[in-house]
Amino acid sequence: CGAGGCLYSRPADRTDAFSTVAPRVGLSWRMADSHAAYVSAARGFRPPETTELYRLQRQQRVANLDSEDVVAYEAGVRGTFGAGRRLRYDLAAYAMDKRHVILRDSVGFNVDDGRTRHRGIEYEVAWRALEALTLSAAGTYAAHTYRFDRAVDGGETIRSGRDVDTAPRTLATLRAEWRPSS
């Protein structure tokens, strides 16, 4: 590259491997014939993408990235109501923390020292109004916040406790499903 440097650099050949144990444990309790409660705890991960590892920015020589790591807890209830169980519901609350979130810092380097916290509730209800027609609604309300401070690419500054700007607080859907008979 010339005096201005390269926008991208190609690292030397190497081998990367990622291995993470991701257990999940859950308990459910049948409260009645058509109602149940449940709790679960899980650990998950996402290895770095190829572009995060090897499409390095400016003068970065290597991206020593770890897998993003998540620990999640969930509790909820689900069941059915009415004659013929025509009304179905599911309500859950969750808490999730992510570590090693991969991002580009203020000099364009790919780094894995981000942290986020996610807390929310989710719901789903479905009503079989007719044999061929089901009406349903589902949604979530959640708070997704940063748990670190850092200047990032593009001049933005992330502050701990602020909302993750790309994560909406609410999502919802309404659906009508028609299944005509044969």
PDB file of N, CA and C in Angstrom, residues 8-11 14 16 18 46-57 60 62-66 102 110:
ATOM      1  N   TYR A   8      -8.216  -2.171   3.554  1.00  0.00           N
ATOM      2  CA  TYR A   8      -8.314  -3.527   4.085  1.00  0.00           C
ATOM      3  C   TYR A   8      -6.941  -4.173   4.039  1.00  0.00           C
ATOM      4  N   SER A   9      -6.680  -5.058   4.976  1.00  0.00           N
ATOM      5  CA  SER A   9      -5.439  -5.819   4.934  1.00  0.00           C
ATOM      6  C   SER A   9      -5.784  -7.299   4.999  1.00  0.00           C
ATOM      7  N   ARG A  10      -4.940  -8.101   4.376  1.00  0.00           N
ATOM      8  CA  ARG A  10      -5.148  -9.553   4.387  1.00  0.00           C
ATOM      9  C   ARG A  10      -4.178 -10.158   5.377  1.00  0.00           C
ATOM     10  N   PRO A  11      -4.702 -10.832   6.418  1.00  0.00           N
ATOM     11  CA  PRO A  11      -3.797 -11.431   7.407  1.00  0.00           C
ATOM     12  C   PRO A  11      -3.089 -12.657   6.826  1.00  0.00           C
ATOM     13  N   ARG A  14      -3.738 -18.776   8.629  1.00  0.00           N
ATOM     14  CA  ARG A  14      -3.779 -19.338   9.976  1.00  0.00           C
ATOM     15  C   ARG A  14      -5.008 -20.215  10.091  1.00  0.00           C
ATOM     16  N   ASP A  16      -8.197 -21.122  12.635  1.00  0.00           N
ATOM     17  CA  ASP A  16      -8.961 -20.733  13.815  1.00  0.00           C
ATOM     18  C   ASP A  16      -9.976 -21.824  14.116  1.00  0.00           C
ATOM     19  N   PHE A  18     -13.237 -22.786  17.051  1.00  0.00           N
ATOM     20  CA  PHE A  18     -14.065 -22.312  18.147  1.00  0.00           C
ATOM     21  C   PHE A  18     -14.860 -23.485  18.689  1.00  0.00           C
ATOM     22  N   ARG A  46     -22.108 -17.564  19.477  1.00  0.00           N
ATOM     23  CA  ARG A  46     -22.008 -17.312  18.052  1.00  0.00           C
ATOM     24  C   ARG A  46     -20.539 -17.088  17.729  1.00  0.00           C
ATOM     25  N   PRO A  47     -19.923 -17.995  16.970  1.00  0.00           N
ATOM     26  CA  PRO A  47     -18.527 -17.770  16.606  1.00  0.00           C
ATOM     27  C   PRO A  47     -18.407 -16.557  15.681  1.00  0.00           C
ATOM     28  N   PRO A  48     -17.237 -15.939  15.619  1.00  0.00           N
ATOM     29  CA  PRO A  48     -17.058 -14.802  14.715  1.00  0.00           C
ATOM     30  C   PRO A  48     -17.310 -15.215  13.264  1.00  0.00           C
ATOM     31  N   GLU A  49     -17.845 -14.282  12.497  1.00  0.00           N
ATOM     32  CA  GLU A  49     -18.038 -14.525  11.066  1.00  0.00           C
ATOM     33  C   GLU A  49     -16.698 -14.399  10.355  1.00  0.00           C
ATOM     34  N   THR A  50     -16.600 -14.988   9.181  1.00  0.00           N
ATOM     35  CA  THR A  50     -15.368 -14.954   8.399  1.00  0.00           C
ATOM     36  C   THR A  50     -14.908 -13.521   8.152  1.00  0.00           C
ATOM     37  N   THR A  51     -15.833 -12.630   7.796  1.00  0.00           N
ATOM     38  CA  THR A  51     -15.435 -11.247   7.515  1.00  0.00           C
ATOM     39  C   THR A  51     -14.942 -10.543   8.778  1.00  0.00           C
ATOM     40  N   GLU A  52     -15.450 -10.910   9.938  1.00  0.00           N
ATOM     41  CA  GLU A  52     -14.982 -10.298  11.179  1.00  0.00           C
ATOM     42  C   GLU A  52     -13.549 -10.736  11.497  1.00  0.00           C
ATOM     43  N   LEU A  53     -13.208 -11.958  11.136  1.00  0.00           N
ATOM     44  CA  LEU A  53     -11.866 -12.472  11.411  1.00  0.00           C
ATOM     45  C   LEU A  53     -10.837 -12.067  10.365  1.00  0.00           C
ATOM     46  N   TYR A  54     -11.240 -12.038   9.090  1.00  0.00           N
ATOM     47  CA  TYR A  54     -10.239 -11.934   8.027  1.00  0.00           C
ATOM     48  C   TYR A  54     -10.347 -10.713   7.126  1.00  0.00           C
ATOM     49  N   ARG A  55     -11.416  -9.961   7.181  1.00  0.00           N
ATOM     50  CA  ARG A  55     -11.490  -8.719   6.406  1.00  0.00           C
ATOM     51  C   ARG A  55     -11.124  -7.594   7.364  1.00  0.00           C
ATOM     52  N   LEU A  56      -9.853  -7.478   7.619  1.00  0.00           N
ATOM     53  CA  LEU A  56      -9.361  -6.564   8.637  1.00  0.00           C
ATOM     54  C   LEU A  56      -9.278  -5.149   8.094  1.00  0.00           C
ATOM     55  N   GLN A  57      -9.426  -4.208   8.966  1.00  0.00           N
ATOM     56  CA  GLN A  57      -9.469  -2.797   8.600  1.00  0.00           C
ATOM     57  C   GLN A  57      -8.099  -2.142   8.791  1.00  0.00           C
ATOM     58  N   GLN A  60      -4.853  -3.131  10.970  1.00  0.00           N
ATOM     59  CA  GLN A  60      -5.044  -4.273  11.865  1.00  0.00           C
ATOM     60  C   GLN A  60      -4.398  -5.501  11.242  1.00  0.00           C
ATOM     61  N   VAL A  62      -4.257  -8.703  12.926  1.00  0.00           N
ATOM     62  CA  VAL A  62      -4.942  -9.924  13.330  1.00  0.00           C
ATOM     63  C   VAL A  62      -6.155  -9.531  14.170  1.00  0.00           C
ATOM     64  N   ALA A  63      -7.212 -10.291  14.054  1.00  0.00           N
ATOM     65  CA  ALA A  63      -8.397 -10.083  14.891  1.00  0.00           C
ATOM     66  C   ALA A  63      -8.500 -11.270  15.836  1.00  0.00           C
ATOM     67  N   ASN A  64      -8.082 -11.072  17.064  1.00  0.00           N
ATOM     68  CA  ASN A  64      -8.173 -12.125  18.076  1.00  0.00           C
ATOM     69  C   ASN A  64      -9.556 -12.054  18.701  1.00  0.00           C
ATOM     70  N   LEU A  65     -10.502 -12.693  18.064  1.00  0.00           N
ATOM     71  CA  LEU A  65     -11.890 -12.634  18.498  1.00  0.00           C
ATOM     72  C   LEU A  65     -12.323 -13.947  19.121  1.00  0.00           C
ATOM     73  N   ASP A  66     -13.119 -13.841  20.152  1.00  0.00           N
ATOM     74  CA  ASP A  66     -13.713 -15.008  20.796  1.00  0.00           C
ATOM     75  C   ASP A  66     -15.166 -15.098  20.342  1.00  0.00           C
ATOM     76  N   ILE A 102     -19.125  -8.623  19.294  1.00  0.00           N
ATOM     77  CA  ILE A 102     -18.145  -8.181  18.300  1.00  0.00           C
ATOM     78  C   ILE A 102     -18.607  -6.877  17.658  1.00  0.00           C
ATOM     79  N   ASN A 110     -11.804  -4.748  14.424  1.00  0.00           N
ATOM     80  CA  ASN A 110     -12.825  -5.663  14.929  1.00  0.00           C
ATOM     81  C   ASN A 110     -12.378  -6.132  16.317  1.00  0.00           C
TER      82      ASN A 110
END
